[in-house]
């Protein structure tokens, strides 16, 4: 057997030895945290969020072995942009800020710049969202900022069960952190009231 044939045989054996990459579907959620949210007036509705991740709308992440071999893809059951819009709607409702009957004063829109989970050693979830606040009557941009959330757990122990439930939880909480950071942003609230935020120590 020549060297080229031996190489091809070893490659084939290695490929057969590796686990096939399967897919799992998950749902992300938003869980209100009473006492940790800033309530407001029912002046908001949620508009369109766009998938700016350069990934398919259902793709969420990949589970890999410590050497980087993909073993399981994680997908969502609904498009990422719809998940983010729903999270903002739930968060606004929990704060008493969701308008009904067409009485909204502001529209929340934006771009999902990142929303993913991954596991090589540590399970990890990350969200990065650009949030735009649009004046409903004029269509003018009132406020825009990027908000981030990230969660990580201890190293995954092989053989301890599927990591998918943990990845779903980490990504849900990372998304929730980004949403809460946006809606509880004091500078954004002050801008919407038409007043500049007061200086506090540590502000740049």
PDB file of N, CA, C and O in Angstrom, residues 73 120 194 202:
ATOM      1  N   UNK A  73     -25.638  20.937  16.261  1.00  0.00           N
ATOM      2  CA  UNK A  73     -26.072  22.294  15.964  1.00  0.00           C
ATOM      3  C   UNK A  73     -27.313  22.621  16.777  1.00  0.00           C
ATOM      4  O   UNK A  73     -28.173  21.771  16.990  1.00  0.00           O
ATOM      5  N   UNK A 120     -17.307  24.760  23.635  1.00  0.00           N
ATOM      6  CA  UNK A 120     -16.100  23.987  23.371  1.00  0.00           C
ATOM      7  C   UNK A 120     -15.654  23.362  24.697  1.00  0.00           C
ATOM      8  O   UNK A 120     -15.578  22.158  24.833  1.00  0.00           O
ATOM      9  N   UNK A 194     -37.369  64.211  27.078  1.00  0.00           N
ATOM     10  CA  UNK A 194     -36.967  65.495  26.533  1.00  0.00           C
ATOM     11  C   UNK A 194     -35.991  66.255  27.397  1.00  0.00           C
ATOM     12  O   UNK A 194     -35.819  67.470  27.230  1.00  0.00           O
ATOM     13  N   UNK A 202     -18.522  59.031  37.661  1.00  0.00           N
ATOM     14  CA  UNK A 202     -18.215  57.870  36.840  1.00  0.00           C
ATOM     15  C   UNK A 202     -18.711  57.966  35.424  1.00  0.00           C
ATOM     16  O   UNK A 202     -18.305  57.184  34.573  1.00  0.00           O
TER      17      UNK A 202
END
